[in-house]
Short mmCIF file of C-alpha atoms in Angstrom, two decimals:
data_model
loop_
_atom_site.label_atom_id
_atom_site.label_comp_id
_atom_site.label_asym_id
_atom_site.label_seq_id
_atom_site.Cartn_x
_atom_site.Cartn_y
_atom_site.Cartn_z
CA UNK A 168 -27.38 -21.53 2.30
CA UNK A 169 -27.46 -17.80 1.57
CA UNK A 170 -24.00 -16.31 1.21
CA UNK A 171 -22.95 -13.32 3.38
CA UNK A 172 -23.28 -9.94 1.72
CA UNK A 173 -20.35 -7.95 0.39
CA UNK A 174 -20.47 -4.42 -0.99
CA UNK A 175 -17.86 -3.23 -3.55
CA UNK A 176 -17.89 0.57 -3.84
CA UNK A 177 -16.16 2.55 -6.56
CA UNK A 178 -15.39 6.18 -6.54
CA UNK A 179 -14.03 8.30 -9.34
CA UNK A 180 -11.74 11.24 -9.68
CA UNK A 181 -14.45 13.88 -9.07
CA UNK A 182 -14.70 12.77 -5.42
CA UNK A 183 -11.01 12.13 -4.86
CA UNK A 184 -9.99 15.60 -6.10
CA UNK A 185 -12.07 17.52 -3.70
CA UNK A 186 -11.08 17.24 -0.05
CA UNK A 187 -14.65 18.09 1.26
CA UNK A 188 -16.31 15.56 -1.11
CA UNK A 189 -13.85 12.84 -0.25
CA UNK A 190 -14.24 13.37 3.50
CA UNK A 191 -18.06 13.31 3.14
CA UNK A 192 -17.85 10.19 1.04
CA UNK A 193 -15.57 8.38 3.48
CA UNK A 194 -18.05 8.98 6.28
CA UNK A 195 -20.86 7.41 4.17
CA UNK A 196 -18.58 4.51 3.35
CA UNK A 197 -17.61 3.98 6.99
CA UNK A 198 -21.29 3.91 7.95
CA UNK A 199 -22.07 1.31 5.27
CA UNK A 200 -23.03 -1.88 7.20
CA UNK A 201 -21.39 -5.28 6.43
CA UNK A 202 -18.30 -6.38 4.77
CA UNK A 203 -17.02 -4.03 2.08
CA UNK A 204 -14.29 -3.15 -0.38
CA UNK A 205 -13.44 0.29 -1.75
CA UNK A 206 -11.98 0.88 -5.23
CA UNK A 207 -10.81 4.30 -6.21
CA UNK A 208 -10.16 5.57 -9.65
CA UNK A 209 -7.72 8.14 -10.98
CA UNK A 210 -8.50 11.71 -11.66
CA UNK A 211 -6.59 14.86 -12.57
CA UNK A 212 -4.26 14.70 -9.60
CA UNK A 213 -1.77 12.50 -11.50
CA UNK A 214 -1.96 14.75 -14.50
CA UNK A 215 -1.01 17.77 -12.40
CA UNK A 216 1.88 16.04 -10.76
CA UNK A 217 3.05 14.75 -14.09
CA UNK A 218 2.94 18.16 -15.57
CA UNK A 219 4.89 19.68 -12.68
CA UNK A 220 7.51 16.95 -13.21
CA UNK A 221 7.67 17.88 -16.85
CA UNK A 222 5.99 14.71 -18.15
CA UNK A 223 3.56 15.33 -20.90
CA UNK A 224 0.29 13.35 -21.16
CA UNK A 225 0.47 11.33 -24.36
CA UNK A 226 -2.94 10.79 -26.16
CA UNK A 227 -3.60 8.62 -29.22
CA UNK A 228 -7.04 9.01 -30.80
CA UNK A 229 -8.25 10.70 -27.57
CA UNK A 230 -6.99 7.79 -25.44
CA UNK A 231 -4.29 8.17 -22.83
CA UNK A 232 -0.98 6.29 -23.28
CA UNK A 233 0.79 5.03 -20.21
CA UNK A 234 4.52 5.35 -20.82
CA UNK A 235 7.12 4.33 -18.18
CA UNK A 236 7.22 7.85 -16.73
CA UNK A 237 3.46 8.11 -16.50
CA UNK A 238 3.27 4.77 -14.77
CA UNK A 239 5.69 6.01 -12.17
CA UNK A 240 3.46 9.10 -11.49
CA UNK A 241 0.37 6.93 -11.29
CA UNK A 242 2.13 4.60 -8.80
CA UNK A 243 3.22 7.53 -6.71
CA UNK A 244 -0.13 9.43 -6.79
CA UNK A 245 -2.73 6.62 -6.71
CA UNK A 246 -0.68 3.87 -4.97
CA UNK A 247 0.92 6.22 -2.55
CA UNK A 248 -0.58 9.64 -1.99
CA UNK A 249 -4.32 9.02 -2.63
CA UNK A 250 -4.51 5.51 -1.35
CA UNK A 251 -2.62 5.91 1.85
CA UNK A 252 -4.21 9.21 2.82
CA UNK A 253 -7.60 7.53 2.25
CA UNK A 254 -6.59 4.62 4.45
CA UNK A 255 -5.42 7.01 7.24
CA UNK A 256 -8.80 8.81 7.00
CA UNK A 257 -10.74 5.57 7.17
CA UNK A 258 -8.72 4.49 10.20
CA UNK A 259 -9.79 7.67 11.94
CA UNK A 260 -13.38 6.67 11.15
CA UNK A 261 -12.81 3.21 12.77
CA UNK A 262 -12.60 1.38 9.45
CA UNK A 263 -9.66 -1.03 9.57
CA UNK A 264 -8.60 -0.24 6.05
CA UNK A 265 -5.70 -1.72 4.12
CA UNK A 266 -4.52 -0.04 0.90
CA UNK A 267 -3.72 -2.35 -1.99
CA UNK A 268 -2.61 -2.54 -5.58
CA UNK A 269 -3.13 -5.79 -7.53
CA UNK A 270 0.46 -6.67 -6.77
CA UNK A 271 -0.21 -6.85 -3.01
CA UNK A 272 -0.93 -10.47 -2.05
CA UNK A 273 -1.05 -11.05 -5.77
CA UNK A 274 -4.67 -9.94 -5.60
CA UNK A 275 -5.22 -8.84 -9.16
CA UNK A 276 -3.02 -10.04 -12.01
CA UNK A 277 -3.29 -8.75 -15.45
CA UNK A 278 -1.75 -8.87 -18.84
CA UNK A 279 -0.10 -5.94 -20.65
CA UNK A 280 -2.50 -5.00 -23.37
CA UNK A 281 -1.24 -6.43 -26.67
CA UNK A 282 -0.17 -3.84 -29.30
CA UNK A 283 -2.69 -3.73 -32.25
CA UNK A 284 -3.44 -0.32 -33.81
CA UNK A 285 -2.30 1.48 -30.74
CA UNK A 286 0.42 0.78 -28.11
CA UNK A 287 -1.26 1.75 -24.85
CA UNK A 288 1.93 1.18 -22.98
CA UNK A 289 1.90 -0.08 -19.41
CA UNK A 290 -1.80 -0.85 -19.37
CA UNK A 291 -3.15 -4.10 -17.91
CA UNK A 292 -6.22 -6.11 -18.72
CA UNK A 293 -7.34 -8.12 -15.69
CA UNK A 294 -6.63 -11.81 -15.92
CA UNK A 295 -7.24 -13.19 -12.40
CA UNK A 296 -8.68 -12.03 -9.11
CA UNK A 297 -7.23 -14.01 -6.17
CA UNK A 298 -10.50 -14.11 -4.32
CA UNK A 299 -9.32 -16.41 -1.58
CA UNK A 300 -6.42 -14.26 -0.73
CA UNK A 301 -8.57 -11.04 -0.67
CA UNK A 302 -11.01 -13.02 1.50
CA UNK A 303 -8.26 -13.71 4.04
CA UNK A 304 -8.15 -9.94 4.63
CA UNK A 305 -11.91 -9.67 4.78
CA UNK A 306 -12.15 -12.58 7.20
CA UNK A 307 -9.57 -10.80 9.39
CA UNK A 308 -12.02 -7.85 9.44
CA UNK A 309 -9.84 -5.66 7.30
CA UNK A 310 -11.40 -3.41 4.55
CA UNK A 311 -9.46 -3.52 1.29
CA UNK A 312 -8.93 -0.20 -0.52
CA UNK A 313 -7.82 -0.85 -4.07
CA UNK A 314 -6.23 1.67 -6.38
CA UNK A 315 -6.33 1.18 -10.13
CA UNK A 316 -3.03 -0.59 -10.44
CA UNK A 317 -2.44 -4.33 -11.16
CA UNK A 318 0.70 -6.30 -11.99
CA UNK A 319 1.73 -8.95 -14.47
CA UNK A 320 3.32 -11.39 -12.06
CA UNK A 321 6.80 -10.72 -13.52
CA UNK A 322 7.52 -7.64 -11.48
CA UNK A 323 5.77 -5.09 -13.75
CA UNK A 324 2.97 -2.88 -12.31
CA UNK A 325 0.27 -1.99 -14.85
CA UNK A 326 -2.29 0.86 -15.02
CA UNK A 327 -5.76 -0.57 -15.11
CA UNK A 328 -9.24 0.82 -15.48
CA UNK A 329 -10.93 1.26 -12.04
CA UNK A 330 -14.42 0.32 -13.25
CA UNK A 331 -12.94 -2.93 -14.72
CA UNK A 332 -11.14 -3.64 -11.41
CA UNK A 333 -14.44 -3.05 -9.60
CA UNK A 334 -16.41 -5.51 -11.73
CA UNK A 335 -13.73 -8.11 -11.83
CA UNK A 336 -13.18 -8.04 -8.12
CA UNK A 337 -16.98 -8.29 -7.55
CA UNK A 338 -17.15 -11.22 -10.01
CA UNK A 339 -14.27 -13.01 -8.23
CA UNK A 340 -15.70 -12.40 -4.75
CA UNK A 341 -19.08 -13.77 -5.89
CA UNK A 342 -17.63 -17.24 -5.40
CA UNK A 343 -17.79 -16.54 -1.73
CA UNK A 344 -20.30 -13.74 -1.23
CA UNK A 345 -23.53 -12.21 -2.33
CA UNK A 346 -21.93 -9.21 -4.05
CA UNK A 347 -23.37 -5.72 -4.77
CA UNK A 348 -21.44 -2.98 -6.70
CA UNK A 349 -22.01 0.62 -5.99
CA UNK A 350 -20.68 2.80 -8.79
CA UNK A 351 -20.61 6.34 -7.39
CA UNK A 352 -20.50 8.96 -10.15
CA UNK A 353 -21.69 12.45 -10.96
CA UNK A 354 -25.17 11.60 -12.14
CA UNK A 355 -28.08 10.45 -9.96
CA UNK A 356 -28.28 7.24 -11.98
CA UNK A 357 -29.21 6.09 -15.51
CA UNK A 358 -31.36 8.94 -16.87
CA UNK A 359 -34.35 8.59 -19.25
CA UNK A 360 -33.72 12.13 -20.44
CA UNK A 361 -29.96 13.15 -20.31
CA UNK A 362 -31.04 16.75 -19.86
CA UNK A 363 -33.23 15.98 -16.77
CA UNK A 364 -31.15 14.86 -13.90
CA UNK A 365 -34.22 13.70 -12.05
CA UNK A 366 -35.36 11.36 -14.80
CA UNK A 367 -33.62 8.37 -13.01
CA UNK A 368 -34.60 4.91 -14.08
CA UNK A 369 -34.84 3.25 -10.63
CA UNK A 370 -34.61 -0.31 -11.71
CA UNK A 371 -33.28 -1.94 -14.82
CA UNK A 372 -33.50 -5.61 -15.46
CA UNK A 373 -32.62 -7.63 -18.55
CA UNK A 374 -36.06 -7.03 -20.08
CA UNK A 375 -36.09 -3.29 -19.52
CA UNK A 376 -32.49 -3.11 -20.71
CA UNK A 377 -33.50 -4.70 -24.07
CA UNK A 378 -36.44 -2.29 -24.33
CA UNK A 379 -34.30 0.75 -23.60
CA UNK A 380 -31.72 -0.42 -26.11
CA UNK A 381 -34.42 -0.84 -28.84
CA UNK A 382 -35.90 2.55 -28.00
CA UNK A 383 -32.43 4.15 -28.17
CA UNK A 384 -32.96 5.69 -24.78
CA UNK A 385 -29.54 4.80 -23.38
CA UNK A 386 -27.13 7.55 -24.09
CA UNK A 387 -23.76 6.76 -25.80
CA UNK A 388 -21.59 7.14 -22.73
CA UNK A 389 -23.86 4.89 -20.73
CA UNK A 390 -23.87 2.03 -23.19
CA UNK A 391 -20.47 0.42 -22.45
CA UNK A 392 -21.13 0.90 -18.69
CA UNK A 393 -24.39 -1.01 -18.88
CA UNK A 394 -22.89 -3.70 -21.11
CA UNK A 395 -20.20 -4.17 -18.45
CA UNK A 396 -22.87 -4.25 -15.70
CA UNK A 397 -24.84 -7.05 -17.37
CA UNK A 398 -21.64 -8.93 -18.09
CA UNK A 399 -20.83 -8.77 -14.27
CA UNK A 400 -24.38 -9.79 -13.39
CA UNK A 401 -24.14 -12.82 -15.74
CA UNK A 402 -20.94 -13.79 -13.95
CA UNK A 403 -22.36 -13.90 -10.45
CA UNK A 404 -22.74 -10.38 -9.15
CA UNK A 405 -26.18 -9.93 -7.62
CA UNK A 406 -26.91 -6.25 -7.85
CA UNK A 407 -25.31 -3.19 -9.34
CA UNK A 408 -26.21 0.28 -8.18
CA UNK A 409 -25.34 3.53 -10.05
CA UNK A 410 -25.84 6.93 -8.69
CA UNK A 411 -24.30 9.66 -6.52
CA UNK A 412 -22.63 8.82 -3.18
CA UNK A 413 -25.85 9.40 -1.22
CA UNK A 414 -27.08 6.07 -2.49
CA UNK A 415 -24.93 4.59 0.24
CA UNK A 416 -27.41 5.93 2.83
CA UNK A 417 -30.75 4.27 3.57
CA UNK A 418 -32.61 7.53 3.04
CA UNK A 419 -32.13 8.03 -0.63
CA UNK A 420 -33.68 5.70 -3.19
CA UNK A 421 -33.14 8.02 -6.15
CA UNK A 422 -30.60 5.90 -8.00
CA UNK A 423 -30.48 3.10 -10.53
CA UNK A 424 -30.50 -0.57 -9.34
CA UNK A 425 -29.52 -3.14 -11.96
CA UNK A 426 -30.33 -6.77 -11.78
CA UNK A 427 -30.72 -9.63 -14.18
CA UNK B 185 7.43 -23.99 24.28
CA UNK B 186 9.81 -22.38 21.92
CA UNK B 187 8.24 -19.66 19.80
CA UNK B 188 8.43 -19.68 16.01
CA UNK B 189 11.16 -17.61 14.44
CA UNK B 190 10.51 -14.34 12.65
CA UNK B 191 13.13 -12.19 10.80
CA UNK B 192 12.73 -8.49 10.40
CA UNK B 193 15.05 -7.21 7.67
CA UNK B 194 15.76 -3.50 7.20
CA UNK B 195 17.33 -1.98 4.03
CA UNK B 196 18.31 1.57 3.52
CA UNK B 197 18.45 4.03 0.72
CA UNK B 198 21.84 2.90 -0.76
CA UNK B 199 20.10 -0.44 -1.80
CA UNK B 200 16.84 1.09 -2.88
CA UNK B 201 18.42 3.69 -5.16
CA UNK B 202 20.41 1.22 -7.29
CA UNK B 203 18.16 -1.16 -9.41
CA UNK B 204 20.77 -3.96 -9.56
CA UNK B 205 21.49 -3.82 -5.77
CA UNK B 206 17.77 -3.88 -5.04
CA UNK B 207 17.20 -6.78 -7.37
CA UNK B 208 20.08 -8.70 -5.85
CA UNK B 209 18.90 -7.99 -2.32
CA UNK B 210 15.25 -9.00 -3.10
CA UNK B 211 16.55 -12.44 -4.29
CA UNK B 212 18.45 -12.88 -1.04
CA UNK B 213 15.32 -11.82 0.95
CA UNK B 214 13.18 -14.21 -1.11
CA UNK B 215 15.50 -17.04 -0.19
CA UNK B 216 15.55 -16.31 3.43
CA UNK B 217 13.78 -19.19 5.18
CA UNK B 218 10.82 -18.84 7.57
CA UNK B 219 8.36 -16.02 8.32
CA UNK B 220 9.73 -12.52 7.59
CA UNK B 221 9.03 -8.81 7.41
CA UNK B 222 10.84 -6.22 5.32
CA UNK B 223 11.30 -2.57 6.24
CA UNK B 224 12.65 -0.09 3.82
CA UNK B 225 13.99 3.30 4.47
CA UNK B 226 14.08 6.37 2.45
CA UNK B 227 17.05 7.58 0.37
CA UNK B 228 17.61 10.31 -2.10
CA UNK B 229 14.80 9.37 -4.44
CA UNK B 230 12.29 11.52 -2.54
CA UNK B 231 14.77 14.39 -2.52
CA UNK B 232 15.16 14.27 -6.27
CA UNK B 233 11.33 14.07 -6.93
CA UNK B 234 10.83 16.99 -4.45
CA UNK B 235 13.42 19.09 -6.20
CA UNK B 236 11.79 18.38 -9.61
CA UNK B 237 8.56 19.54 -8.09
CA UNK B 238 10.15 22.66 -6.81
CA UNK B 239 9.98 21.71 -3.12
CA UNK B 240 13.10 22.59 -1.24
CA UNK B 241 14.51 20.36 1.49
CA UNK B 242 14.36 22.23 4.72
CA UNK B 243 17.04 21.55 7.21
CA UNK B 244 17.40 22.90 10.81
CA UNK B 245 20.71 22.14 12.59
CA UNK B 246 21.49 19.51 9.91
CA UNK B 247 18.22 17.70 10.53
CA UNK B 248 15.50 17.42 7.94
CA UNK B 249 12.18 19.08 8.44
CA UNK B 250 9.04 17.27 7.05
CA UNK B 251 6.63 20.06 6.02
CA UNK B 252 3.25 19.25 4.41
CA UNK B 253 4.70 19.27 0.80
CA UNK B 254 7.62 17.02 1.83
CA UNK B 255 5.25 14.53 3.47
CA UNK B 256 3.33 14.34 0.22
CA UNK B 257 6.38 13.56 -1.67
CA UNK B 258 7.46 10.91 0.92
CA UNK B 259 4.01 9.33 0.72
CA UNK B 260 4.26 9.25 -3.06
CA UNK B 261 7.73 7.93 -3.37
CA UNK B 262 8.09 5.56 -0.40
CA UNK B 263 4.41 4.56 0.05
CA UNK B 264 3.76 4.35 -3.59
CA UNK B 265 6.62 4.14 -6.11
CA UNK B 266 9.33 2.27 -3.99
CA UNK B 267 7.00 0.09 -1.91
CA UNK B 268 4.72 -1.09 -4.70
CA UNK B 269 7.49 -1.81 -7.14
CA UNK B 270 9.25 -3.83 -4.42
CA UNK B 271 6.10 -5.74 -3.78
CA UNK B 272 5.61 -6.56 -7.55
CA UNK B 273 9.25 -7.73 -7.73
CA UNK B 274 8.82 -9.89 -4.65
CA UNK B 275 5.67 -11.43 -6.14
CA UNK B 276 7.78 -12.43 -9.19
CA UNK B 277 10.13 -14.13 -6.75
CA UNK B 278 7.17 -16.11 -5.29
CA UNK B 279 7.04 -14.06 -2.05
CA UNK B 280 3.47 -13.15 -1.29
CA UNK B 281 4.29 -9.61 -0.31
CA UNK B 282 1.94 -6.98 0.97
CA UNK B 283 3.03 -3.32 1.11
CA UNK B 284 2.15 -1.33 4.17
CA UNK B 285 2.32 1.98 5.94
CA UNK B 286 1.58 2.16 9.61
CA UNK B 287 -1.85 3.42 8.65
CA UNK B 288 -2.78 0.15 6.96
CA UNK B 289 -4.56 -2.16 9.37
CA UNK B 290 -3.52 0.47 11.98
CA UNK B 291 -0.35 -1.45 12.21
CA UNK B 292 1.98 1.33 13.56
CA UNK B 293 0.51 4.34 15.33
CA UNK B 294 2.66 7.26 16.29
CA UNK B 295 2.52 10.68 17.82
CA UNK B 296 3.53 13.87 15.99
CA UNK B 297 6.89 14.85 17.55
CA UNK B 298 6.27 17.73 20.11
CA UNK B 299 7.79 21.06 19.22
CA UNK B 300 10.68 21.81 21.57
CA UNK B 301 13.66 23.69 20.10
CA UNK B 302 12.90 22.50 16.58
CA UNK B 303 9.57 21.86 14.88
CA UNK B 304 10.28 18.81 12.84
CA UNK B 305 6.91 18.94 11.09
CA UNK B 306 5.07 15.81 10.17
CA UNK B 307 7.37 13.40 11.95
CA UNK B 308 5.99 10.64 14.05
CA UNK B 309 7.48 8.87 17.11
CA UNK B 310 6.20 5.33 17.32
CA UNK B 311 3.58 4.75 20.04
CA UNK B 312 2.08 1.38 19.38
CA UNK B 313 2.64 -1.54 17.12
CA UNK B 314 -0.51 -3.71 16.52
CA UNK B 315 1.30 -7.04 16.66
CA UNK B 316 -1.88 -9.10 16.57
CA UNK B 317 -3.09 -7.40 13.41
CA UNK B 318 0.31 -7.80 11.68
CA UNK B 319 0.26 -11.40 12.75
CA UNK B 320 -3.02 -11.96 10.91
CA UNK B 321 -1.16 -11.21 7.72
CA UNK B 322 1.79 -13.39 8.67
CA UNK B 323 -0.50 -16.27 9.60
CA UNK B 324 -2.09 -15.91 6.19
CA UNK B 325 1.41 -16.49 4.75
CA UNK B 326 1.69 -12.87 3.57
CA UNK B 327 5.01 -11.09 3.90
CA UNK B 328 4.60 -7.46 5.15
CA UNK B 329 6.75 -4.82 3.50
CA UNK B 330 6.77 -1.64 5.53
CA UNK B 331 7.77 1.79 4.31
CA UNK B 332 8.81 4.45 6.82
CA UNK B 333 5.36 6.08 7.20
CA UNK B 334 3.08 5.79 10.26
CA UNK B 335 -0.13 7.60 11.25
CA UNK B 336 -1.60 9.35 14.27
CA UNK B 337 -5.01 7.64 14.32
CA UNK B 338 -6.63 10.94 13.41
CA UNK B 339 -6.15 10.78 9.69
CA UNK B 340 -2.67 12.14 9.59
CA UNK B 341 0.31 10.20 8.01
CA UNK B 342 3.69 10.87 9.65
CA UNK B 343 7.23 10.34 8.41
CA UNK B 344 9.02 7.99 10.77
CA UNK B 345 12.61 6.76 11.04
CA UNK B 346 12.94 3.30 9.38
CA UNK B 347 15.46 1.98 11.99
CA UNK B 348 12.87 2.82 14.69
CA UNK B 349 10.02 1.17 12.84
CA UNK B 350 12.22 -1.86 12.46
CA UNK B 351 13.10 -2.11 16.16
CA UNK B 352 9.59 -1.32 17.32
CA UNK B 353 7.98 -3.83 14.97
CA UNK B 354 10.51 -6.44 16.14
CA UNK B 355 9.84 -5.61 19.79
CA UNK B 356 6.07 -5.84 19.16
CA UNK B 357 6.21 -9.12 17.32
CA UNK B 358 8.42 -10.61 20.15
CA UNK B 359 5.13 -11.09 22.02
CA UNK B 360 4.47 -13.90 19.57
CA UNK B 361 7.74 -14.93 17.90
CA UNK B 362 11.41 -15.36 18.47
CA UNK B 363 12.51 -12.29 16.58
CA UNK B 364 15.80 -11.43 14.84
CA UNK B 365 16.53 -8.17 13.26
CA UNK B 366 18.82 -7.82 10.17
CA UNK B 367 20.04 -4.28 9.70
CA UNK B 368 21.52 -4.26 6.18
CA UNK B 369 23.87 -1.30 5.70
CA UNK B 370 27.10 -0.24 3.84
CA UNK B 371 29.62 -1.62 6.27
CA UNK B 372 30.35 -5.30 6.91
CA UNK B 373 29.29 -4.87 10.53
CA UNK B 374 30.49 -3.01 13.69
CA UNK B 375 34.22 -2.34 13.09
CA UNK B 376 36.98 -2.31 15.67
CA UNK B 377 38.94 0.02 13.35
CA UNK B 378 36.76 2.40 11.30
CA UNK B 379 39.39 2.44 8.59
CA UNK B 380 39.61 -1.36 8.30
CA UNK B 381 36.45 -2.72 6.76
CA UNK B 382 37.51 -6.25 7.70
CA UNK B 383 37.91 -5.54 11.36
CA UNK B 384 34.31 -6.81 12.09
CA UNK B 385 33.44 -7.58 15.66
CA UNK B 386 31.50 -10.82 15.10
CA UNK B 387 29.67 -10.97 18.36
CA UNK B 388 28.79 -8.29 20.80
CA UNK B 389 27.07 -9.07 24.08
CA UNK B 390 26.31 -6.80 27.06
CA UNK B 391 29.65 -7.41 28.54
CA UNK B 392 31.72 -6.73 25.45
CA UNK B 393 29.46 -3.70 24.63
CA UNK B 394 30.41 -2.19 28.05
CA UNK B 395 34.12 -2.93 27.41
CA UNK B 396 33.96 -1.41 23.97
CA UNK B 397 32.25 1.69 25.38
CA UNK B 398 34.91 2.07 28.05
CA UNK B 399 37.68 1.75 25.61
CA UNK B 400 36.03 4.31 23.27
CA UNK B 401 36.23 1.84 20.39
CA UNK B 402 32.60 2.34 19.11
CA UNK B 403 32.60 5.18 16.72
CA UNK B 404 30.25 8.24 17.12
CA UNK B 405 27.80 7.18 14.38
CA UNK B 406 27.57 3.69 15.71
CA UNK B 407 26.74 4.73 19.29
CA UNK B 408 23.10 5.50 18.93
CA UNK B 409 22.57 2.47 16.76
CA UNK B 410 23.98 0.16 19.34
CA UNK B 411 22.06 1.89 22.16
CA UNK B 412 18.87 1.17 20.23
CA UNK B 413 19.90 -2.38 19.62
CA UNK B 414 20.44 -3.13 23.33
CA UNK B 415 17.12 -1.31 24.04
CA UNK B 416 15.36 -3.69 21.58
CA UNK B 417 17.11 -6.70 23.05
CA UNK B 418 16.04 -5.65 26.58
CA UNK B 419 12.47 -5.50 25.26
CA UNK B 420 12.28 -9.07 23.91
CA UNK B 421 14.18 -9.10 20.65
CA UNK B 422 16.47 -12.23 20.60
CA UNK B 423 19.22 -11.31 18.12
CA UNK B 424 20.26 -8.29 16.09
CA UNK B 425 22.55 -8.63 13.04
CA UNK B 426 24.38 -5.74 11.40
CA UNK B 427 26.20 -6.10 8.09
CA UNK B 428 25.88 -5.96 4.39
CA UNK B 429 23.05 -7.85 2.62
CA UNK B 430 25.17 -10.96 2.13
CA UNK B 431 24.63 -11.81 5.83
CA UNK B 432 21.21 -13.07 4.72
CA UNK B 433 22.96 -16.00 3.11
CA UNK B 434 24.29 -18.99 5.02
CA UNK B 435 27.70 -18.69 3.46
CA UNK B 436 28.87 -15.39 4.94
CA UNK B 437 29.57 -15.07 8.62
CA UNK B 438 31.49 -11.80 8.47
CA UNK B 439 28.89 -9.64 10.16
CA UNK B 440 28.11 -8.48 13.73
CA UNK B 441 25.65 -10.52 15.84
CA UNK B 442 24.35 -8.68 18.89
CA UNK B 443 22.78 -10.42 21.78
CA UNK B 444 22.26 -9.62 25.50
#
């Protein structure tokens, strides 16, 4: 028997930081038919609050370190300010939203990243998605809105990459649903020519992916994203879509659809 | 048929602000048998974050005004930092907690307080508790943890008194459950003599309440609290308990139990 469809939509900081973009996106999300989950990433909001509080962003080799103070700011800004305002706005759009971290209903547990060359601090790598618990919310017609925070099960919240949360939640929910991911980002999709924003590759399957890799057409920044996509597809996710938020409408087909 | 029991426990800022007190309380709460809801109030944490962010507390006639900036801080500190850390700690104690504002699952809607003599700003007076939606969480064996934030249904979060949230949630849930409120505070209970912390009145019913009022025994600060209690009892709540957190254990009976 065919499983019911479930869409997992991820938005990044560029949308969250701009009130008009966020409001426009939330309308698109509210109009998206069927059962759905929203995941929102970080953005510069936390950095600006941290800097006002006199907490400096710590970087090692260009990567951000989450010390205890930074984790507090992330919990305040993403878990509180951004998440709860988004929930209130979705309620006004008749979406019965519920804002979550991975600690809520133990939905996403993770493991503090082991210290090797770099100590990333309070950063968590996802260990387990409680798909049955999340499904209780979905079955009650609630729409989960996840921020990029998980927990270790011992009382410690952990900062976690929002793209990873998205793919792991989608993989977990694939036990119960036909899942599609929508990664909303700045570009129109995967581009053949990075300098031509209209050179969208509309469909990538395993075969084309190998060819694009061989031809060296996939740009550096896109490589890990696509690797993660095919990993999720190999673990049960049906379709992954990458493009700007207008891909959520029926009218626009100018985005990249990725399948096995 | 007798309804199932539901406990609604409220803690204030004095417990939240002290890590050891909070941790001790959460253990008591975790051990409390049966279905339960936690409501946490504010405290000085938001004031200290606001002051670090350069936002001044605005008071009119000794009452705090919630302007837009203050509401942001409250949403960050109570909706994010305090609520989500409490949820993570409860998960470590095997309580399947879920942190909520009134916007989540539209659980508590309120109305921005009308401007009369004073404009209190973004303060909400509770209008409706969605007891059936909250019950979906309870039926799924989740334990709701409410912070003192509600919403107006039009996308606006509103700062709301935690005692009021407690009594309104208890009244709403009385449709479905035999509800008991536990107001945890600094005192051991309602005191006959404000200077003697051991002069706890162990049981107050309507008759004794009238007598105490006539005799002028109830101190000023306690008057509105008790009025609210009897209002909640008249609207379906079975029992209200007032005392320090140890009243949650079976061993201590040195607190005030209030019934009709």
